[in-house]
Short mmCIF file of C-alpha atoms and ligand atoms in Angstrom, two decimals:
data_model
loop_
_atom_site.label_atom_id
_atom_site.label_comp_id
_atom_site.label_asym_id
_atom_site.label_seq_id
_atom_site.Cartn_x
_atom_site.Cartn_y
_atom_site.Cartn_z
CA MET J 26 10.43 7.73 -29.64
CA PHE J 27 10.94 10.52 -27.14
CA ASN J 28 13.73 11.15 -24.71
CA THR J 29 11.27 11.43 -21.82
CA GLU J 30 12.05 14.29 -19.47
CA VAL J 31 10.89 14.34 -15.82
CA LEU J 32 10.58 17.80 -14.26
CA LYS J 33 9.75 18.11 -10.59
CA ILE J 34 7.57 20.77 -8.99
CA LYS J 35 8.77 21.74 -5.51
CA ASP J 36 6.80 20.10 -2.69
CA SER J 37 6.49 23.46 -0.90
CA LEU J 38 4.63 24.99 -3.88
CA ILE J 39 2.21 22.06 -3.89
CA GLU J 40 1.70 22.17 -0.13
CA ASP J 41 0.97 25.91 -0.37
CA ASN J 42 -1.48 25.30 -3.24
CA ALA J 43 0.47 28.05 -5.06
CA ILE J 44 -1.23 27.62 -8.46
CA ASP J 45 0.01 30.95 -9.87
CA LYS J 46 3.62 30.26 -8.93
CA ILE J 47 3.43 26.70 -10.23
CA ALA J 48 2.15 28.08 -13.54
CA GLU J 49 5.42 30.04 -13.89
CA THR J 50 7.75 27.07 -13.34
CA THR J 51 9.83 25.71 -16.22
CA ALA J 52 7.99 22.39 -15.90
CA ILE J 53 4.57 23.92 -16.51
CA LYS J 54 5.81 26.31 -19.21
CA LYS J 55 7.29 23.36 -21.09
CA ALA J 56 4.24 21.19 -20.49
CA ALA J 57 1.97 23.97 -21.79
CA GLN J 58 4.09 24.33 -24.90
CA TYR J 59 3.82 20.63 -25.64
CA ILE J 60 0.04 20.73 -25.17
CA LEU J 61 -0.27 23.71 -27.52
CA ASN J 62 1.81 21.76 -30.06
CA ASN J 63 -0.69 18.86 -29.84
CA GLU J 64 1.65 16.61 -27.87
CA VAL J 65 0.74 14.69 -24.70
CA VAL J 66 2.17 15.29 -21.23
CA ALA J 67 1.84 13.40 -17.93
CA PHE J 68 0.89 15.44 -14.88
CA PRO J 69 -0.26 14.78 -11.32
CA THR J 70 -3.85 15.04 -10.16
CA GLU J 71 -5.17 14.34 -6.66
CA THR J 72 -6.45 10.93 -7.83
CA VAL J 73 -3.73 9.44 -10.08
CA TYR J 74 -1.33 10.82 -12.71
CA GLY J 75 -3.07 11.84 -15.93
CA LEU J 76 -1.89 11.73 -19.54
CA GLY J 77 -3.19 14.99 -20.97
CA ALA J 78 -3.73 16.48 -24.41
CA ASN J 79 -5.97 19.17 -25.90
CA ALA J 80 -9.43 17.57 -25.72
CA LEU J 81 -10.57 19.62 -28.72
CA GLU J 82 -7.88 18.38 -31.13
CA LYS J 83 -8.32 14.99 -32.73
CA GLN J 84 -4.64 14.71 -33.62
CA ALA J 85 -3.57 15.37 -30.01
CA VAL J 86 -6.11 13.02 -28.43
CA THR J 87 -5.16 10.22 -30.81
CA LYS J 88 -1.65 10.35 -29.35
CA ILE J 89 -3.02 9.58 -25.87
CA PHE J 90 -4.60 6.36 -27.11
CA LYS J 91 -1.39 5.43 -28.89
CA ALA J 92 0.98 6.11 -25.95
CA LYS J 93 -1.18 4.07 -23.54
CA GLY J 94 -2.25 1.37 -25.96
CA ARG J 95 -5.82 2.21 -24.95
CA PRO J 96 -8.71 0.66 -26.90
CA SER J 97 -10.23 3.36 -29.08
CA ASP J 98 -13.76 2.64 -27.79
CA ASN J 99 -12.86 3.70 -24.23
CA PRO J 100 -13.77 7.40 -23.86
CA LEU J 101 -11.66 9.97 -22.01
CA ILE J 102 -12.48 12.41 -19.24
CA ALA J 103 -12.06 16.11 -20.06
CA HIS J 104 -10.36 18.07 -17.26
CA ILE J 105 -11.07 21.75 -16.74
CA SER J 106 -9.75 24.40 -14.37
CA ASP J 107 -12.67 26.82 -14.60
CA LYS J 108 -16.38 26.43 -15.17
CA ASN J 109 -16.11 28.81 -18.12
CA GLN J 110 -14.41 25.96 -20.01
CA LEU J 111 -17.63 23.92 -19.84
CA PRO J 112 -19.68 25.43 -22.71
CA VAL J 113 -17.22 24.31 -25.37
CA LEU J 114 -17.51 20.74 -24.07
CA ILE J 115 -21.17 20.26 -23.29
CA GLU J 116 -24.55 20.86 -24.86
CA GLY J 117 -26.90 23.05 -22.84
CA ASP J 118 -26.62 24.44 -19.34
CA VAL J 119 -25.75 22.87 -16.04
CA SER J 120 -28.60 23.00 -13.58
CA GLY J 121 -30.37 21.11 -10.81
CA VAL J 122 -28.60 18.30 -9.06
CA ALA J 123 -25.59 18.42 -11.42
CA GLU J 124 -25.02 22.01 -10.38
CA GLU J 125 -25.40 21.14 -6.71
CA LEU J 126 -22.86 18.36 -6.97
CA ILE J 127 -20.43 20.55 -8.90
CA ASN J 128 -20.73 23.31 -6.34
CA GLU J 129 -20.00 20.84 -3.58
CA PHE J 130 -17.29 18.66 -5.09
CA TRP J 131 -15.40 20.69 -7.71
CA PRO J 132 -12.52 21.04 -7.77
CA GLY J 133 -12.22 17.37 -6.76
CA PRO J 134 -12.54 13.74 -7.81
CA LEU J 135 -16.10 13.75 -9.19
CA THR J 136 -16.69 13.24 -12.91
CA LEU J 137 -20.10 14.00 -14.41
CA ILE J 138 -21.47 12.84 -17.73
CA PHE J 139 -23.09 15.49 -19.96
CA ASN J 140 -24.41 15.60 -23.50
CA LYS J 141 -21.46 16.58 -25.62
CA SER J 142 -21.17 19.69 -27.73
CA MET J 143 -20.72 19.50 -31.49
CA LYS J 144 -17.22 20.94 -31.10
CA MET J 145 -15.88 17.81 -29.46
CA PRO J 146 -14.03 15.43 -31.74
CA GLN J 147 -15.46 11.90 -31.77
CA VAL J 148 -12.13 10.43 -30.73
CA THR J 149 -12.28 12.03 -27.25
CA THR J 150 -15.65 10.48 -26.41
CA ALA J 151 -15.00 7.27 -28.37
CA GLY J 152 -17.99 8.02 -30.57
CA LEU J 153 -20.47 8.52 -27.68
CA ASN J 154 -22.75 11.54 -27.73
CA THR J 155 -21.93 12.19 -24.08
CA ILE J 156 -18.79 13.57 -22.47
CA ALA J 157 -17.29 13.01 -19.03
CA VAL J 158 -15.94 16.15 -17.31
CA ARG J 159 -14.23 16.95 -14.05
CA MET J 160 -12.25 19.73 -12.40
CA PRO J 161 -9.26 18.29 -10.53
CA SER J 162 -8.10 19.91 -7.29
CA HIS J 163 -4.37 19.26 -7.59
CA PRO J 164 -2.60 22.64 -7.94
CA VAL J 165 -0.26 21.30 -10.65
CA ALA J 166 -3.18 20.08 -12.75
CA LEU J 167 -5.00 23.39 -12.26
CA ALA J 168 -1.86 25.38 -13.12
CA LEU J 169 -1.35 23.45 -16.36
CA ILE J 170 -4.98 23.57 -17.50
CA SER J 171 -5.35 27.27 -16.76
CA LYS J 172 -2.02 28.04 -18.45
CA VAL J 173 -3.19 26.53 -21.74
CA ASN J 174 -6.80 27.56 -21.09
CA LEU J 175 -8.03 24.43 -22.84
CA PRO J 176 -9.85 21.36 -21.58
CA LEU J 177 -7.40 18.47 -21.29
CA ALA J 178 -8.52 14.98 -22.16
CA ALA J 179 -6.64 12.86 -19.65
CA PRO J 180 -6.91 9.20 -18.77
CA SER J 181 -4.61 7.65 -16.20
CA ALA J 182 -0.97 7.86 -17.34
CA ASN J 183 -0.26 4.12 -17.30
CA SER J 184 0.00 1.51 -20.02
CA SER J 185 -3.54 0.33 -20.67
CA GLY J 186 -4.56 -2.47 -18.29
CA PHE J 187 -1.78 -1.86 -15.75
CA PRO J 188 -2.22 -0.45 -12.21
CA SER J 189 -2.77 3.31 -12.35
CA PRO J 190 0.22 5.54 -11.60
CA THR J 191 0.28 7.42 -8.30
CA ARG J 192 3.91 8.58 -8.56
CA ALA J 193 5.96 10.03 -11.41
CA GLN J 194 8.19 6.95 -11.31
CA HIS J 195 5.17 4.73 -12.12
CA VAL J 196 4.48 6.84 -15.21
CA TYR J 197 8.13 6.65 -16.22
CA ASN J 198 8.19 2.87 -15.85
CA ASP J 199 5.21 2.53 -18.23
CA LEU J 200 5.66 5.38 -20.70
CA ASN J 201 9.38 6.13 -20.92
CA GLY J 202 10.16 6.92 -24.55
CA LYS J 203 6.48 7.24 -25.49
CA ILE J 204 5.85 10.79 -24.24
CA PRO J 205 8.06 13.88 -24.12
CA LEU J 206 7.47 15.05 -20.53
CA ILE J 207 6.35 13.93 -17.08
CA VAL J 208 5.61 16.69 -14.57
CA ASP J 209 6.50 15.22 -11.17
CA GLY J 210 4.21 16.47 -8.40
CA GLY J 211 4.97 13.81 -5.81
CA ILE J 212 2.53 11.20 -4.53
CA CYS J 213 -1.18 11.46 -5.41
CA ASN J 214 -3.24 12.01 -2.29
CA ILE J 215 -6.34 10.00 -3.09
CA GLY J 216 -4.70 7.19 -5.02
CA VAL J 217 -7.76 5.86 -6.87
CA GLU J 218 -9.51 7.50 -9.80
CA SER J 219 -12.44 9.88 -9.76
CA THR J 220 -16.02 8.79 -9.20
CA VAL J 221 -17.86 8.79 -12.53
CA ILE J 222 -21.59 9.53 -12.29
CA GLU J 223 -24.49 9.76 -14.63
CA ILE J 224 -27.66 11.54 -13.56
CA GLU J 225 -30.97 9.96 -14.51
CA GLU J 226 -34.47 11.06 -13.59
CA ASN J 227 -34.40 9.97 -9.94
CA ILE J 228 -31.14 8.13 -9.85
CA ILE J 229 -27.49 9.00 -9.56
CA ASN J 230 -25.77 6.11 -11.22
CA ILE J 231 -22.18 5.60 -10.12
CA LEU J 232 -20.52 4.14 -13.20
CA ARG J 233 -17.17 3.98 -11.44
CA PRO J 234 -16.76 4.31 -7.66
CA GLY J 235 -13.86 6.59 -6.74
CA GLY J 236 -12.56 9.45 -4.66
CA ILE J 237 -16.01 10.88 -3.84
CA THR J 238 -17.90 8.17 -2.01
CA ARG J 239 -21.53 7.16 -2.34
CA SER J 240 -22.30 8.48 1.15
CA MET J 241 -20.68 11.85 0.39
CA ILE J 242 -22.99 12.20 -2.63
CA SER J 243 -26.09 11.08 -0.70
CA GLU J 244 -25.35 13.56 2.04
CA VAL J 245 -25.44 16.46 -0.42
CA ILE J 246 -28.54 15.52 -2.34
CA GLY J 247 -30.67 14.04 0.44
CA ASP J 248 -33.62 11.81 -0.44
CA ALA J 249 -34.49 13.31 -3.80
CA TYR J 250 -32.26 10.85 -5.69
CA GLN J 251 -31.35 7.25 -5.19
CA VAL J 252 -27.56 6.81 -5.39
CA LYS J 253 -26.54 3.45 -6.73
CA ILE J 254 -23.42 1.77 -7.98
CA ALA J 255 -24.00 0.40 -11.47
CA ASP J 256 -23.35 -3.33 -11.52
CA THR J 257 -20.86 -4.76 -13.95
CA ALA J 258 -23.56 -6.35 -16.06
CA GLU J 259 -24.98 -2.89 -16.72
CA VAL J 260 -21.67 -1.23 -17.45
CA ASN J 261 -20.87 -3.88 -20.05
CA LYS J 262 -23.28 -2.00 -22.24
CA PRO J 263 -21.83 1.03 -24.06
CA LYS J 264 -22.73 3.34 -21.15
CA SER J 265 -19.26 3.30 -19.64
CA PRO J 266 -17.19 1.36 -22.09
CA GLY J 267 -14.06 1.50 -19.95
CA MET J 268 -15.56 -0.78 -17.36
CA LYS J 269 -15.59 -3.80 -19.63
CA TYR J 270 -11.82 -3.99 -20.02
CA LYS J 271 -9.38 -5.69 -17.72
CA HIS J 272 -7.88 -2.95 -15.67
CA TYR J 273 -5.47 -2.06 -12.92
CA ALA J 274 -3.75 -5.45 -13.09
CA PRO J 275 -0.19 -6.12 -12.00
CA GLN J 276 1.90 -8.49 -14.16
CA THR J 277 1.95 -10.94 -11.25
CA PRO J 278 -1.31 -12.90 -10.83
CA LEU J 279 -3.39 -11.33 -8.08
CA TRP J 280 -5.80 -13.24 -5.84
CA ILE J 281 -8.15 -11.60 -3.38
CA PHE J 282 -8.88 -13.53 -0.21
CA LYS J 283 -11.83 -12.96 2.04
CA SER J 284 -10.88 -11.80 5.50
CA LYS J 285 -13.04 -14.49 7.11
CA ASN J 286 -10.69 -17.16 5.72
CA ILE J 287 -7.84 -18.38 7.87
CA LEU J 288 -4.71 -17.36 6.02
CA VAL J 289 -2.46 -20.21 7.03
CA ASN J 290 -5.08 -22.76 5.91
CA LEU J 291 -5.45 -21.06 2.54
CA LEU J 292 -1.73 -20.98 1.96
CA SER J 293 -1.36 -24.68 2.59
CA GLU J 294 -4.57 -25.65 0.76
CA TYR J 295 -3.32 -23.94 -2.41
CA ASN J 296 0.29 -24.98 -1.83
CA ILE J 297 1.47 -21.36 -1.90
CA ASN J 298 3.04 -21.06 1.52
CA ASN J 299 6.46 -20.20 0.14
CA GLU J 300 8.71 -17.21 -0.45
CA ASN J 301 7.47 -16.67 -4.02
CA THR J 302 4.14 -15.49 -2.66
CA LEU J 303 3.45 -12.02 -1.30
CA VAL J 304 0.53 -11.65 1.11
CA ILE J 305 -0.81 -8.12 1.59
CA LEU J 306 -2.66 -8.00 4.90
CA SER J 307 -4.43 -5.47 7.09
CA ASP J 308 -3.03 -4.54 10.49
CA GLU J 309 -5.95 -6.30 12.10
CA SER J 310 -5.33 -9.62 10.33
CA LEU J 311 -1.62 -9.36 10.90
CA ASN J 312 -2.31 -9.32 14.62
CA ASN J 313 -4.17 -12.61 14.22
CA VAL J 314 -1.55 -14.62 12.38
CA ASP J 315 1.29 -16.56 13.86
CA GLU J 316 4.17 -15.52 11.65
CA ASN J 317 5.98 -18.78 12.44
CA ASP J 318 3.33 -20.62 10.40
CA ILE J 319 3.86 -18.44 7.35
CA GLN J 320 6.68 -18.83 4.86
CA ALA J 321 5.17 -16.39 2.35
CA ASN J 322 6.27 -12.74 2.47
CA ILE J 323 3.95 -10.44 4.34
CA LYS J 324 3.22 -6.80 3.63
CA ASN J 325 1.10 -4.65 5.92
CA MET J 326 -1.51 -2.57 4.06
CA GLY J 327 -2.42 -0.60 7.19
CA THR J 328 -5.53 -0.62 9.32
CA ILE J 329 -9.00 -1.13 7.86
CA ASN J 330 -10.01 1.87 9.94
CA ASN J 331 -8.00 4.03 7.55
CA LEU J 332 -9.37 3.09 4.14
CA GLU J 333 -8.05 6.39 2.74
CA TYR J 334 -4.48 5.25 3.43
CA ILE J 335 -5.14 1.91 1.75
CA ALA J 336 -6.62 3.65 -1.31
CA GLN J 337 -3.67 6.04 -1.48
CA ASN J 338 -1.16 3.19 -1.50
CA LEU J 339 -3.06 0.47 -3.35
CA PHE J 340 -1.52 0.84 -6.80
CA ASN J 341 1.94 1.33 -5.33
CA PHE J 342 1.60 -1.96 -3.39
CA LEU J 343 0.76 -3.76 -6.65
CA ARG J 344 3.53 -2.10 -8.63
CA GLU J 345 6.11 -2.78 -5.90
CA ALA J 346 5.11 -6.43 -5.80
CA ASP J 347 5.64 -6.65 -9.57
CA GLN J 348 9.11 -5.19 -9.27
CA LYS J 349 10.12 -7.73 -6.64
CA GLY J 350 9.25 -10.58 -9.00
CA TYR J 351 6.86 -12.71 -6.92
CA ASP J 352 4.90 -15.54 -8.57
CA LEU J 353 1.69 -14.62 -6.81
CA ILE J 354 0.15 -11.75 -4.85
CA LEU J 355 -2.56 -12.52 -2.31
CA ILE J 356 -4.39 -9.47 -1.03
CA GLU J 357 -6.99 -9.32 1.69
CA GLU J 358 -10.36 -7.79 0.84
CA VAL J 359 -11.18 -4.50 2.57
CA PRO J 360 -14.58 -3.38 3.89
CA ASN J 361 -16.80 -2.48 0.95
CA LYS J 362 -17.78 0.92 2.31
CA ASP J 363 -16.71 4.53 1.83
CA ILE J 364 -13.58 4.66 -0.33
CA GLY J 365 -13.27 0.89 0.25
CA GLU J 366 -15.91 0.58 -2.51
CA ALA J 367 -13.43 2.07 -4.98
CA VAL J 368 -10.59 -0.09 -3.64
CA MET J 369 -12.63 -3.30 -3.99
CA ASN J 370 -13.84 -2.26 -7.45
CA ARG J 371 -10.21 -1.90 -8.62
CA LEU J 372 -9.06 -5.09 -6.92
CA LYS J 373 -11.87 -7.17 -8.40
CA LYS J 374 -10.99 -5.97 -11.88
CA ALA J 375 -7.29 -6.63 -11.31
CA ALA J 376 -7.68 -10.07 -9.75
CA VAL J 377 -7.68 -13.43 -11.49
CA LYS J 378 -9.25 -15.23 -8.53
CA ILE J 379 -11.26 -14.52 -5.39
CA ILE J 380 -11.00 -17.12 -2.63
P1 LIG A 3 -9.65 6.66 -17.11
O1 LIG A 3 -9.44 7.68 -18.16
O2 LIG A 3 -8.68 5.54 -17.19
O3 LIG A 3 -9.74 7.25 -15.75
O4 LIG A 3 -11.07 6.08 -17.46
C1 LIG A 3 -12.17 6.95 -17.68
C2 LIG A 3 -13.44 6.25 -17.30
O5 LIG A 3 -14.55 7.13 -17.54
C3 LIG A 3 -13.66 4.99 -18.10
O6 LIG A 3 -14.21 4.00 -17.26
C4 LIG A 3 -14.68 5.46 -19.14
O7 LIG A 3 -15.49 4.42 -19.63
C5 LIG A 3 -15.50 6.48 -18.37
N1 LIG A 3 -16.10 7.44 -19.28
C6 LIG A 3 -15.47 8.41 -19.99
N2 LIG A 3 -16.34 9.08 -20.77
C7 LIG A 3 -17.55 8.53 -20.56
C8 LIG A 3 -18.85 8.77 -21.08
N3 LIG A 3 -19.09 9.72 -21.98
N4 LIG A 3 -19.86 7.99 -20.63
C9 LIG A 3 -19.63 7.03 -19.72
N5 LIG A 3 -18.43 6.74 -19.20
C10 LIG A 3 -17.40 7.48 -19.61
MG1 LIG A 4 -7.26 4.28 -16.35
#
């Protein structure tokens, strides 16, 4: 057991992207010391909070799996702050389309799969001979990684299966007592995890949709590659083991409802039009309901014209609903385009029913 400490980085340093100054804060000095001692530390990234440890040390990485309760066959992403940290992780050079994508999207929420180097312990990659790598853009993440000058293996800093953490408080709620330190860097901007891609001969296979959208990738690489989102049947194979587990789920049962359905009819058909139900609705749908017909609680997720806002707040909506103790959460689907693809991917994995 740890007496978990939460140390905040000033908002102004984050807003100014002051990586060098952040690296000199007590929070980062302490975090770096823990990492060098093979402990794990939670820190903010632009996607979600990560639970980091030295990716090259088996003993350290094992502690990540233990703190989260993560299945040992679900590999981790290695986070770097500088391209010169790549050779220790991967076999061979980076060239071609991988290089193009890195030049365009790093630092940022794009994770690429490479053949792994012999130096990587098996535990980090869950026995695969490939390794997932990304360079986050959050100044706190970059400050910590460059301070220790080591690649950090870092999955999301939640208990395995729960909604990912986008605030330090979310990490605390899940991991209090299980880790020594949470570096608080405020709210994560993107709110859903990185896009994980694998490059095949003529195909960019999106194993997990995320912060970098399919159209952003297509725009960079043009017609030379087909960009496709791997379907769940494919990712059930060992390719991306993480995708086979239940994920992102609140404790409260979550149903997704299709926006074409008439809400008030659904609520009465399923006998859930009561105050134990929370309905999370878009602005647009909210304008179309007569609130007098609805006894369930309503939460506005924002407009479907701002999918970035919905992505940023998604996990917080789910965690808040859990805290309020509803029996059921009903959430409206969002358009399956741009970052909405990542939102729908998370919701479908979290939901017990789609109606
Ligand atoms: P998380 O750490 O919770 O963000 O999850 C990391 C995701 O990346 C999971 O879905 C993993 O299955 C996936 N992943 C990590 N390493 C690899 C790899 N070598 N090959 C394919 N997918 C990977
Ligand atoms: Mg995760």
